[in-house]
Structure formats: C-alpha cells, structure tokens
XYZ file of C-alpha atoms in Angstrom:
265
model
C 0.000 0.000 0.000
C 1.293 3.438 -1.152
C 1.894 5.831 1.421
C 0.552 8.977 -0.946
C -2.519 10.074 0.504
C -2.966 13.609 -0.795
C -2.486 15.681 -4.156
C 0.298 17.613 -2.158
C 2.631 14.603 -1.947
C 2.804 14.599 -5.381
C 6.005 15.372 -7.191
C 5.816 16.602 -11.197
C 8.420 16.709 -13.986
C 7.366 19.546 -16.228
C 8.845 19.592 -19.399
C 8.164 23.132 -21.888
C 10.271 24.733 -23.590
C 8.322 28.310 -23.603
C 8.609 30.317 -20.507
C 5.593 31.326 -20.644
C 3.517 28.372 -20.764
C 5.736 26.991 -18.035
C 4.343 29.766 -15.992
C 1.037 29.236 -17.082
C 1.180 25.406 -16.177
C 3.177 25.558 -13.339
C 0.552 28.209 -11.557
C -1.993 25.896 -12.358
C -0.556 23.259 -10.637
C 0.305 25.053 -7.719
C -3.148 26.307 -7.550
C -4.171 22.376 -7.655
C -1.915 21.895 -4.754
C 1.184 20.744 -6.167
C 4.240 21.860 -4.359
C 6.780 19.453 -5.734
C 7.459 21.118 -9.547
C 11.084 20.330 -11.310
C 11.285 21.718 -14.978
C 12.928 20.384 -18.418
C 13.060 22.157 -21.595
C 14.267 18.921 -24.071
C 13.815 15.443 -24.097
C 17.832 15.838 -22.994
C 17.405 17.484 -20.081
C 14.101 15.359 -19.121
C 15.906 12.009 -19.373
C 19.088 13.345 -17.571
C 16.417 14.761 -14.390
C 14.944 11.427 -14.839
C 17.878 9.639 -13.702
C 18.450 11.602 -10.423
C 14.559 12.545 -9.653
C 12.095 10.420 -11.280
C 8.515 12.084 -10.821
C 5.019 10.960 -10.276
C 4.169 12.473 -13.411
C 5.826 13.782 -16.694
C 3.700 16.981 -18.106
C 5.151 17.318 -21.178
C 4.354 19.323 -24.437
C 4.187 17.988 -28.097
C 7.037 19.890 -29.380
C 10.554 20.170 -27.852
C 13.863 21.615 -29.305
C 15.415 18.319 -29.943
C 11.911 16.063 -30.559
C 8.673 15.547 -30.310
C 6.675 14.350 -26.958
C 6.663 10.661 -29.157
C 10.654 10.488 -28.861
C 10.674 11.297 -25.232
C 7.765 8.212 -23.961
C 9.798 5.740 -26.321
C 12.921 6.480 -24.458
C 11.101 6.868 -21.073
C 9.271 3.363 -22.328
C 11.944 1.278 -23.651
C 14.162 1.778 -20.769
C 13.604 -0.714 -17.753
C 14.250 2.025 -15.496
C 11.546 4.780 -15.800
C 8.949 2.481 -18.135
C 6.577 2.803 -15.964
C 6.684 6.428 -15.558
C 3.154 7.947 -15.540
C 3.398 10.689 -18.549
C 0.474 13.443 -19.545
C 0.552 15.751 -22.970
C -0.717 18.746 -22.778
C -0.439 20.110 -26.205
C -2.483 22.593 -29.150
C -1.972 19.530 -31.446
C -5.232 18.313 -32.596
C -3.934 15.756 -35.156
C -5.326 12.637 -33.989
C -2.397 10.873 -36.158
C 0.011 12.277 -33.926
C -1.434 11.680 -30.688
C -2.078 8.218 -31.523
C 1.196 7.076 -30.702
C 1.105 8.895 -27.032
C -2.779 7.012 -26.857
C -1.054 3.595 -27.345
C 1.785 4.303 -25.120
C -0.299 4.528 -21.911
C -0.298 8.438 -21.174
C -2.991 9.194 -18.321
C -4.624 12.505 -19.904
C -3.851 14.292 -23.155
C -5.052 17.874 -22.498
C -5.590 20.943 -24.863
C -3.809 23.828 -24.579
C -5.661 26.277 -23.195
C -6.414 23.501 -20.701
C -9.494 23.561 -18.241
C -8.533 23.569 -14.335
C -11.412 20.892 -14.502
C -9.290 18.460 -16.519
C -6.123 19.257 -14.916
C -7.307 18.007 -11.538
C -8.702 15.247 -13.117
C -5.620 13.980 -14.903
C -3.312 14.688 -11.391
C -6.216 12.469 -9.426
C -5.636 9.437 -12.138
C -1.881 9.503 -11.077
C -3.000 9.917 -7.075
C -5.085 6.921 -8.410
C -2.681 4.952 -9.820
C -0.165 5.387 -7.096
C -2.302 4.530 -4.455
C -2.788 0.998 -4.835
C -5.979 0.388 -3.846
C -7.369 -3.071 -4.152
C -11.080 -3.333 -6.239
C -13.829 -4.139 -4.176
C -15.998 -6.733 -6.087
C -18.351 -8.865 -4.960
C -17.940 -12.018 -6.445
C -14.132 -12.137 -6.614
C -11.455 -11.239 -5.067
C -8.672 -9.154 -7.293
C -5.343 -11.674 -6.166
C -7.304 -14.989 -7.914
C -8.876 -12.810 -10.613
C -7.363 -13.928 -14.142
C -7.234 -11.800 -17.181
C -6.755 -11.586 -20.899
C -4.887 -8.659 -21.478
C -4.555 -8.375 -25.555
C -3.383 -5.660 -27.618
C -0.806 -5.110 -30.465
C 1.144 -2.172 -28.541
C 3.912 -3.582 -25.771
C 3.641 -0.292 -24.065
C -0.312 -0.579 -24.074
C 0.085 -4.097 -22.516
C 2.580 -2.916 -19.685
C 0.504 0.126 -19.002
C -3.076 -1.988 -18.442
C -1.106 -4.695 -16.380
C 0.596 -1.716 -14.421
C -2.805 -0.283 -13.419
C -4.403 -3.453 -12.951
C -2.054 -3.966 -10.626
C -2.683 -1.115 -8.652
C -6.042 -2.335 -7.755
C -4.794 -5.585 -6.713
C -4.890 -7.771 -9.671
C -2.020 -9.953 -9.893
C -2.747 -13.357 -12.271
C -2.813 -11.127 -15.848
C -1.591 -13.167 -18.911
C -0.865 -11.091 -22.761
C -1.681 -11.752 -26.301
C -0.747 -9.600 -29.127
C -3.998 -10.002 -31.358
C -7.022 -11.949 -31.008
C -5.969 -14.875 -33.059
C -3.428 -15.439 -30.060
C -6.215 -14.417 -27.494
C -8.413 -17.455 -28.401
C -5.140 -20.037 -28.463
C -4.668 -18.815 -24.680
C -8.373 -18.762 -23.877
C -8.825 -22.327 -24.859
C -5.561 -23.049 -22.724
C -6.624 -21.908 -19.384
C -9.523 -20.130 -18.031
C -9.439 -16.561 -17.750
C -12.629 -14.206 -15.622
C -11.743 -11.479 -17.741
C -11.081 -10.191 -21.537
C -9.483 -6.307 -21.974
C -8.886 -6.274 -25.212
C -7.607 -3.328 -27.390
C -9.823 -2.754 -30.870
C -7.176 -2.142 -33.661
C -5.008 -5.120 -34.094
C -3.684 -7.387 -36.709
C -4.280 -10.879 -37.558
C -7.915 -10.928 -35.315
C -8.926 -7.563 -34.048
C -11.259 -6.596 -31.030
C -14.289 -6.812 -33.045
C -13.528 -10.224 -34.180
C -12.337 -11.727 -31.027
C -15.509 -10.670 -29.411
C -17.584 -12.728 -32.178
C -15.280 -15.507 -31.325
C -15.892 -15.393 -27.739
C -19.381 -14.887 -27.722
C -19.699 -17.624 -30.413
C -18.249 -20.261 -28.382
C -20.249 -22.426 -25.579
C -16.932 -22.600 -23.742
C -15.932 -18.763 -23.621
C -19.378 -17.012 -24.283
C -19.544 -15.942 -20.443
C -16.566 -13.927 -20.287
C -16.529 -10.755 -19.423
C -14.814 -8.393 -22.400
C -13.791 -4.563 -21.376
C -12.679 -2.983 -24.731
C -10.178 -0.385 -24.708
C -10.083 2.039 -27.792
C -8.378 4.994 -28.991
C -11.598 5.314 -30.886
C -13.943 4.703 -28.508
C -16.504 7.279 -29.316
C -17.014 6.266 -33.110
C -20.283 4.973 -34.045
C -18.557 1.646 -35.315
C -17.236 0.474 -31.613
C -20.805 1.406 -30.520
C -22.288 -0.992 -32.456
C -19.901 -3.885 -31.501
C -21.234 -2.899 -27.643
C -24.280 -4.471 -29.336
C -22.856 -7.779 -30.291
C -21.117 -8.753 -26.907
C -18.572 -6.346 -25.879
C -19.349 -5.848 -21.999
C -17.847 -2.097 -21.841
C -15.593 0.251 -23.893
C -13.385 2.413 -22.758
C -11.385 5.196 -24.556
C -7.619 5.773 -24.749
C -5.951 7.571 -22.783
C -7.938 6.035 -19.459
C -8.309 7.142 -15.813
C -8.019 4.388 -13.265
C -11.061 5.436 -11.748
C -13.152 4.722 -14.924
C -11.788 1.585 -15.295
C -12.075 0.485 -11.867
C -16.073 1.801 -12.030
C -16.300 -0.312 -15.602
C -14.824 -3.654 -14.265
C -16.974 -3.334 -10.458
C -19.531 -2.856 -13.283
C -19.327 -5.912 -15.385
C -17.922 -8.211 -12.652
C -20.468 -7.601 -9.735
C-alpha cells in the first residue's frame, strides 16, 4: 500500500520549452496543490532529471527543441528504469495521427492547450489513483485470484493496463498480441476477464468478441474494450454484439475500476 494520501505529496516533472507556458502550467498546478514542480526544456534534459529525480508524473508538451513528446515516452518506455513512468501531454496539437502514438503508449490525460482547471485536476487524481494501490472491491471475486486476458498489439499498451491493474490488486494477468493469439490462450486456461484493445492485426477486437461470444466454452466472459476510438459509431455498435464495456484511450483508473466493479459484480 502506497503511502501517498494527498495531491500535495505529489512530485511533477514539467517539461516546456516556452517560458511562458511553463508559468502558465506551473501556476496551475500550484493552484491544484502541487508543491513538488522540477522543470525540463528537451527530451535531454528530461531524461538526464529522470535519472536523479524520477517524478510521479511527466507533463510534457508535443514539441521540444530536440523532438517531439513521441521520442521522449519511447525512451522513457523502452528503458527498464523509468517504463513505468506515468506521462500526460498537454499540447495545441489536434492531429489525432500524432497523438495516436502517445494514446497507445499509456499516457494518463492528453489535455488541450488552453487547458481547463477541470481536466487538470482530473488527470493529477488518475496519477493519485494509480499510485495509491488500492485493491477493487468486487463482490464475487477477489482481485489476487482474478485472471485476465490482457490483448493488444502495442507492448507499451500491454505494460501500461497490467501496471494499473495492478494497482487495484490484480495480480494473475496473462498477454496476447492479437485476437488470433487471445483465443489459443483462452482455450488453454480459463481466464474471468477479456481487456482487449480494438485495432489489431491478424484478429482484431471486433472479431475476437464474435469468437468469444460464439463459443459455448468462452461465451460468459466478461470483455472490457479499450479504444483509442472509442466514441465512433462503429465500436458502438460492436457494444451491441457482446462487448461488456468500452473504454477510450488515454484512461483514468477510476473509470476503469467503475467499468470492471460494473461488469464483474
């Protein structure tokens, strides 16, 4: 159990290159009750403050002298030490082709720029959230012999589910990197619960729930389906054929946690 129990214990890395944004941020924070605020102007100067003070969370913008916000969570990812790192964007880019590589990489909030004090809060209580370590209260289980299905194409997508899965006490959680694979584990051992991500190769989301839900053995699984597209009208109607919940990527700990209560109560 985590000894954080408040926003102020909290300690952020925030890296912008622009003065003035960094004051606009950093007051924000502070008026959020942050008191623990180091700064970084390149992915350089983040990864060298990484190695002596590694943060609860990385605020980062899109565009740094020497990259983009995509270069710095590869490095942050694909090094054992700081892989784990909880990272937020908050950035004027509204491509959703360059975002989608910060969606799959497990970043707790991507925020606009001019951000809302609303959504601020919101993305600094996912990381409270995910640091706490709370176990899930369900009914009819109990989170350290709950087994899941985590599959999805991304590595960093996998480590960042388990990772917060974790946090709420769930131990016994097994990978696949499309649905093709899913159903070969499936019909190996038996699992109380699907996540699986929509987009993949081989078998995606869509068709791995028509697979489950097909078969006398599997049909009672529970599937949560995590999407980068969750709000298009396609993924609503797979809710239709089987899918138990969808949720949207980037995800707060507390929705998830409120989805799985949901479908596993």
């Amino acid at each position: 159990m985590s000894t954080y129990a408040a926003i102020s214990d909290l300690s952020f890395l925030l890296v912008e290159p622009s003065e003035t944004q960094r004051k606009i941020i950093a007051q924000a924070l502070g008026e959020a009750g942050i008191r623990q605020i180091e700064f970084a102007n390149s992915i350089a100067s983040t990864l060298e403050t990484l190695a002596t003070f590694p943060p609860d969370l990385i605020i980062s913008s899109m565009y740094l002298p020497d990259g983009t916000a995509n270069e710095l969570i590869d490095q942050i990812r694909n090094n054992p030490d700081t892989e784990e790192q909880c990272f937020m964007l908050i950035s004027s880019e509204r491509n959703r082709e360059h975002l989608e590589h910060l969606r799959q990489s497990g970043v707790l909030a991507i925020l606009p720029k001019p951000f809302t004090n609303k959504d601020l809060n919101r993305a600094i209580r996912a990381t409270l959230d995910l640091i706490a370590e709370e176990d899930i209260d369900l009914e009819l289980f109990d989170p350290k012999t709950l087994n899941v299905l985590i599959t999805d194409d991304s590595p960093m997508a996998r480590k960042h589910i388990a990772k917060m899965l974790n946090s709420m006490g769930i131990e016994n959680i097994e990978f696949a990197e499309h649905g093709k694979e899913a159903l070969e584990r499936l019909h190996e051992q038996e699992f109380d619960l699907i996540i699986t991500d929509y987009n993949m190769p081989e078998m995606d989301g869509r068709e791995l729930t028509e697979a489950v839900r097909n078969s006398t053995l599997l049909a009672h699984i529970p599937i949560l389906m995590v999407s980068s597209n969750a709000e298009d009208s396609q993924l609503s109607n797979i809710a239709q054929e089987g899918v138990d919940a969808i949720c949207g990527k980037p995800f707060e700990p507390s929705t998830v946690r409120q989805l799985l209560a949901q479908i596993l109560n």
